[in-house]
Short mmCIF file of C-alpha atoms in Angstrom, two decimals:
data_model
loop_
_atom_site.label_atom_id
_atom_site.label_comp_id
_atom_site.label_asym_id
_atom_site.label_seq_id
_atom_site.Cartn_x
_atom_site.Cartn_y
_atom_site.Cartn_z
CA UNK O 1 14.33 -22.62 -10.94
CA UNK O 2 15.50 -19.32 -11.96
CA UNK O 3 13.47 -17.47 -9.00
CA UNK O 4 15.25 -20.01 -6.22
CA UNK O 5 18.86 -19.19 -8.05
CA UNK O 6 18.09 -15.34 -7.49
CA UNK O 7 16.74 -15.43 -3.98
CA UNK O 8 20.19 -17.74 -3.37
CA UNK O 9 21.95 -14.71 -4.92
CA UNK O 10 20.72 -12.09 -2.51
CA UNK O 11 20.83 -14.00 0.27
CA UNK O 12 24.76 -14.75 -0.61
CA UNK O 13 25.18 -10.99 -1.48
CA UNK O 14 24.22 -10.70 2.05
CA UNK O 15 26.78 -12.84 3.71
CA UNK O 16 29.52 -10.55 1.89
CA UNK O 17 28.27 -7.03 2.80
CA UNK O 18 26.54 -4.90 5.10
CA UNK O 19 23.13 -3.71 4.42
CA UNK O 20 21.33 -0.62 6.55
CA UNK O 21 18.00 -1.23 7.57
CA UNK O 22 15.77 1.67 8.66
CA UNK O 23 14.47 2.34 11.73
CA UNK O 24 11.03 1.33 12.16
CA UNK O 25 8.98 4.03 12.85
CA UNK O 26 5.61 5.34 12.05
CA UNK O 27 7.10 8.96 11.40
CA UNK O 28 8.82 7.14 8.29
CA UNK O 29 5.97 6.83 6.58
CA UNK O 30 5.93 8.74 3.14
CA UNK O 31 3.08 11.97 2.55
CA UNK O 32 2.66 9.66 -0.47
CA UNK O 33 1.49 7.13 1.32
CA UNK O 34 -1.75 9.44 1.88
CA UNK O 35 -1.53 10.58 -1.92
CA UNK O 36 -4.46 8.78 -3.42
CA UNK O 37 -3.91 7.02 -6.69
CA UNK O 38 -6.00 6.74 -10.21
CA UNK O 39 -6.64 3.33 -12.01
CA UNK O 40 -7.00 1.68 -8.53
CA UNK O 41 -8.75 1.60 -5.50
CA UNK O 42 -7.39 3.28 -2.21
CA UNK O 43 -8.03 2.28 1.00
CA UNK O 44 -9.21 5.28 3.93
CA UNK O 45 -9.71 4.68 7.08
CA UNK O 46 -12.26 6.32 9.21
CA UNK O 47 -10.75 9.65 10.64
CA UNK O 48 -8.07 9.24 8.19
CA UNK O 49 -6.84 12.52 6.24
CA UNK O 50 -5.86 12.12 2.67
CA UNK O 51 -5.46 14.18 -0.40
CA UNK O 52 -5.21 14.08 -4.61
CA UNK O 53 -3.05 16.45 -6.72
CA UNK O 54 -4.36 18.17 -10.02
CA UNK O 55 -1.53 19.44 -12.19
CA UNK O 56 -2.02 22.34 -14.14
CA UNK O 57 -1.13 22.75 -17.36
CA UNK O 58 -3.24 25.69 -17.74
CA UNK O 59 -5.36 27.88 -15.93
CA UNK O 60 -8.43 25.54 -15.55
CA UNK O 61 -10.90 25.74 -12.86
CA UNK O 62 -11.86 23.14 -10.92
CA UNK O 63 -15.06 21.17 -9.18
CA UNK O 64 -14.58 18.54 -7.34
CA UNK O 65 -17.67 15.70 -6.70
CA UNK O 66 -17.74 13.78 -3.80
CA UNK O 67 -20.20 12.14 -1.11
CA UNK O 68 -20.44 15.14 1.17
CA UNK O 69 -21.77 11.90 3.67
CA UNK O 70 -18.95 9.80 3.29
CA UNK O 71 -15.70 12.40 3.16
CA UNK O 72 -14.95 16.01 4.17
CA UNK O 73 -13.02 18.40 1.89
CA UNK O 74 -11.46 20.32 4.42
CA UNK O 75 -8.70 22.87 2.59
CA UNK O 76 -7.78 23.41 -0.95
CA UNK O 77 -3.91 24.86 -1.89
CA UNK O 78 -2.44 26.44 -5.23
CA UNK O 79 1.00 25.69 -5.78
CA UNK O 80 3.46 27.07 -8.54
CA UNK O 81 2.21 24.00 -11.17
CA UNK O 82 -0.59 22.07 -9.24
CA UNK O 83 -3.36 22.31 -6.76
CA UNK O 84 -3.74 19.98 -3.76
CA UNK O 85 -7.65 18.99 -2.02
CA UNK O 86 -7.38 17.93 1.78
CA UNK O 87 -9.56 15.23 2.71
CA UNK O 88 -11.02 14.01 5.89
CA UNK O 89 -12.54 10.62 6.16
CA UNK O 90 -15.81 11.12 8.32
CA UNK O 91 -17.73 7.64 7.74
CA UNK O 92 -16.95 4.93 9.57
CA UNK O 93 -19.38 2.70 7.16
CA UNK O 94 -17.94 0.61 4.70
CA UNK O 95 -18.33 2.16 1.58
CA UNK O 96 -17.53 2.80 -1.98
CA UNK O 97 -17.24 5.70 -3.16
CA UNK O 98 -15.43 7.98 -5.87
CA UNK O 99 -14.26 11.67 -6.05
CA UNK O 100 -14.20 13.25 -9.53
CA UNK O 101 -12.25 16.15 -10.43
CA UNK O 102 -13.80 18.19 -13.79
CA UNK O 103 -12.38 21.15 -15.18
CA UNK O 104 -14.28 24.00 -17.15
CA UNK O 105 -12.38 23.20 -20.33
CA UNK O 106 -14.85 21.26 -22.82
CA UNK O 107 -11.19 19.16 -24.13
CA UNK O 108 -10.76 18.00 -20.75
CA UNK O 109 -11.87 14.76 -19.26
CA UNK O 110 -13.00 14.03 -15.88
CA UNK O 111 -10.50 12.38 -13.27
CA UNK O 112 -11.81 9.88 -10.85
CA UNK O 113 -10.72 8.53 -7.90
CA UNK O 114 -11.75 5.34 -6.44
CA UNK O 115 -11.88 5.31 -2.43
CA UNK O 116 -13.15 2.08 -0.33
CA UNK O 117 -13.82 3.26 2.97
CA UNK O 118 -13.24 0.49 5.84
CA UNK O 119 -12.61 0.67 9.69
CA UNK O 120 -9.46 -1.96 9.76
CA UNK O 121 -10.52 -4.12 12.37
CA UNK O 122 -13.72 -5.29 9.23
CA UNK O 123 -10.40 -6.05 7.14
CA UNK O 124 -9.72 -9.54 7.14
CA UNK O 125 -6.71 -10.83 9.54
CA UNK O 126 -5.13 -13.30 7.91
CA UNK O 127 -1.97 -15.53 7.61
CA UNK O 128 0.70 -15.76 5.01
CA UNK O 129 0.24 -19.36 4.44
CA UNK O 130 -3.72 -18.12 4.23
CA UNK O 131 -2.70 -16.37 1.20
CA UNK O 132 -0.23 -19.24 0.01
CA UNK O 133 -2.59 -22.05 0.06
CA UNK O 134 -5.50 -20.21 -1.54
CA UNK O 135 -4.36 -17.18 -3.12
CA UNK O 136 -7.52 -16.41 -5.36
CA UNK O 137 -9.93 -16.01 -2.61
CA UNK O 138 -7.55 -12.84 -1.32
CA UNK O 139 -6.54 -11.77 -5.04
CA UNK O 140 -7.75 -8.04 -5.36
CA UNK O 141 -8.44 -7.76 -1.72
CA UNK O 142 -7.01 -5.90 1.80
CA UNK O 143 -6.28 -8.08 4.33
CA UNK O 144 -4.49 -7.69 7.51
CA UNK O 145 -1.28 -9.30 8.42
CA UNK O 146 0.52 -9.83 11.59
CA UNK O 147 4.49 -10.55 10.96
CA UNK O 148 8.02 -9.59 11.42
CA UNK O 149 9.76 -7.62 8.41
CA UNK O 150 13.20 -9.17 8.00
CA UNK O 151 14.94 -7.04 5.28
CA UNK O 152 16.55 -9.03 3.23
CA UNK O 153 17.50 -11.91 5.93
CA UNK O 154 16.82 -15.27 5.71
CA UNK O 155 13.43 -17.11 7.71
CA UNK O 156 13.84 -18.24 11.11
CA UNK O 157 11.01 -20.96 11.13
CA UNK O 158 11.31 -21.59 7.00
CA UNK O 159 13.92 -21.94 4.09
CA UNK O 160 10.62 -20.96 1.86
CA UNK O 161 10.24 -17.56 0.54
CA UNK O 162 6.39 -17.75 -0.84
CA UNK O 163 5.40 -14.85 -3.56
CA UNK O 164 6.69 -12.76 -6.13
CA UNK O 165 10.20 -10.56 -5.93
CA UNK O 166 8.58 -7.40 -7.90
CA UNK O 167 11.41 -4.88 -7.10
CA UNK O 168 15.18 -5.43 -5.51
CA UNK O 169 13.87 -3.33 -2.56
CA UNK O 170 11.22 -5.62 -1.66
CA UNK O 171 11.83 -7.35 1.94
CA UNK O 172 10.78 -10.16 3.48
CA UNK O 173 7.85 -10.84 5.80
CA UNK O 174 7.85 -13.68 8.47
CA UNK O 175 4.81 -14.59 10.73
CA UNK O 176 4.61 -18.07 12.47
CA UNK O 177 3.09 -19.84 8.96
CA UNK O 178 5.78 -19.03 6.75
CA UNK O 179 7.75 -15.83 4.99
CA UNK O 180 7.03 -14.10 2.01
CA UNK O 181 7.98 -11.03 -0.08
CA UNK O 182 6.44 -7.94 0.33
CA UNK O 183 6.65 -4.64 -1.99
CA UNK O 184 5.32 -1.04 -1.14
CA UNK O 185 7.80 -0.66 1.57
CA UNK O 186 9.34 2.68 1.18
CA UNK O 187 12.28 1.86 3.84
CA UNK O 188 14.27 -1.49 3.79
CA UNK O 189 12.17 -2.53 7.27
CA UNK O 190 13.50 -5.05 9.90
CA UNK O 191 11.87 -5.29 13.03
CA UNK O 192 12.78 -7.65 16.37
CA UNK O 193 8.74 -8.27 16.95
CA UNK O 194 5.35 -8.73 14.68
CA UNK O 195 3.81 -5.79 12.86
CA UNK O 196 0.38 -5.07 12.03
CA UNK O 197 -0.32 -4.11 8.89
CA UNK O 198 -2.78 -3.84 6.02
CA UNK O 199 -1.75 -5.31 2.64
CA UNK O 200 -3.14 -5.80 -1.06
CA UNK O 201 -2.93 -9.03 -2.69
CA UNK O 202 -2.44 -9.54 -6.40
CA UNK O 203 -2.63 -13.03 -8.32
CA UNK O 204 0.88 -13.96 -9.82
CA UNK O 205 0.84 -16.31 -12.60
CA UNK O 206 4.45 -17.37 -12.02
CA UNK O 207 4.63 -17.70 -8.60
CA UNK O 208 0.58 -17.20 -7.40
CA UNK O 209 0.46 -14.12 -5.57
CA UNK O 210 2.33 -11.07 -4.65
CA UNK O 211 1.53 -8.87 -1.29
CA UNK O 212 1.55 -5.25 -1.53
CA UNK O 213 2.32 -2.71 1.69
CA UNK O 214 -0.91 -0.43 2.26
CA UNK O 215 -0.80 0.51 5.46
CA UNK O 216 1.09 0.27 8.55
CA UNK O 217 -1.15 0.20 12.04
CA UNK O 218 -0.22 1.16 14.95
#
């Protein structure tokens, strides 16, 4: 009950003031977005570049471990307090994989990366009221989604917003099976026609899943 009295809320909040949506473009898309991540998996494409920052506390040395088959290290930069390793996907196999960073001091312990390699057409397309009516077949999994990102505006086919609100900058996705809210976004998105996209899903207790923004493609 609470959830429907919140998304009422916004959705009055909206009525009484003006909110600015970005422009969507793929040139908005944060160098974060190709920052990979520990304690979870990140999604490459094939061809894709990516990288992974090691701060420095010190003045460690570092090796770096990876499947010389699977990804390239193409260029390595020292900055004032960290060092940054330039990646190049050059697999197009789906594959798991990790990259381990190890430093010469005995005290330190090993950081790993986990990287699922995965052209994005072998990513499932699926529909939001896929992931509504059977959310934990999709929890912990990419899938592809085709849909409209509406800000913070109300459905045009549905008064049902499906999924969890994580974050007040969360938006709403719409496709032609219902709307749902999506997080990751790092611009308040709202776009005339469908989107493709990639997207994590995560099992919800309260509400059964939430969607995450991976990647946008073009």
């Amino acid at each position: 009950m609470k959830r429907f009295v919140f998304i009422f809320l916004i959705l009055t909040l909206l009525a009484f003031t003006r909110t600015s949506y970005a422009e969507f473009s793929f040139s908005n898309i944060s160098q974060n977005d190709f920052l990979l991540k520990q304690g979870e998996i990140n999604l490459v494409l094939p061809g894709e570049y990516f990288e992974i920052r090691i701060n420095e506390q010190d003045s460690s040395n570092f090796s770096i471990d990876y499947d010389k088959n699977l990804i390239e290290l193409t260029r390595e930069e020292n900055l004032s307090a960290s060092k940054i390793y330039y990646f190049k996907t050059i697999s197009d196999v789906i594959s798991n994989t990790k990259i381990v960073v190890k430093s010469n001091k005995e005290s330190s312990k090993p950081i790993t990366y986990d990287v699922y390699i995965s052209p994005a057409d072998d990513i499932p397309l699926v529909t939001i009221k896929d992931i509504h009516d059977n959310p934990e077949k999709f929890a912990n999994k990419f899938v592809r989604l085709k849909a409209r990102f509406l800000g913070w505006a109300r459905p045009t086919n549905t008064s049902d917003i499906w999924g969890a609100l994580t974050t007040k900058s969360d938006t709403v996705i719409e496709d032609n099976t219902g709307a749902a809210f999506i997080s990751g976004a790092n611009f308040m998105y709202k776009t005339d026609s469908s989107v493709l996209f990639i997207a994590k899903i995560k099992s919800d207790k309260r509400v059964g899943f939430k969607i995450k923004l991976i990647k946008l493609l073009k």
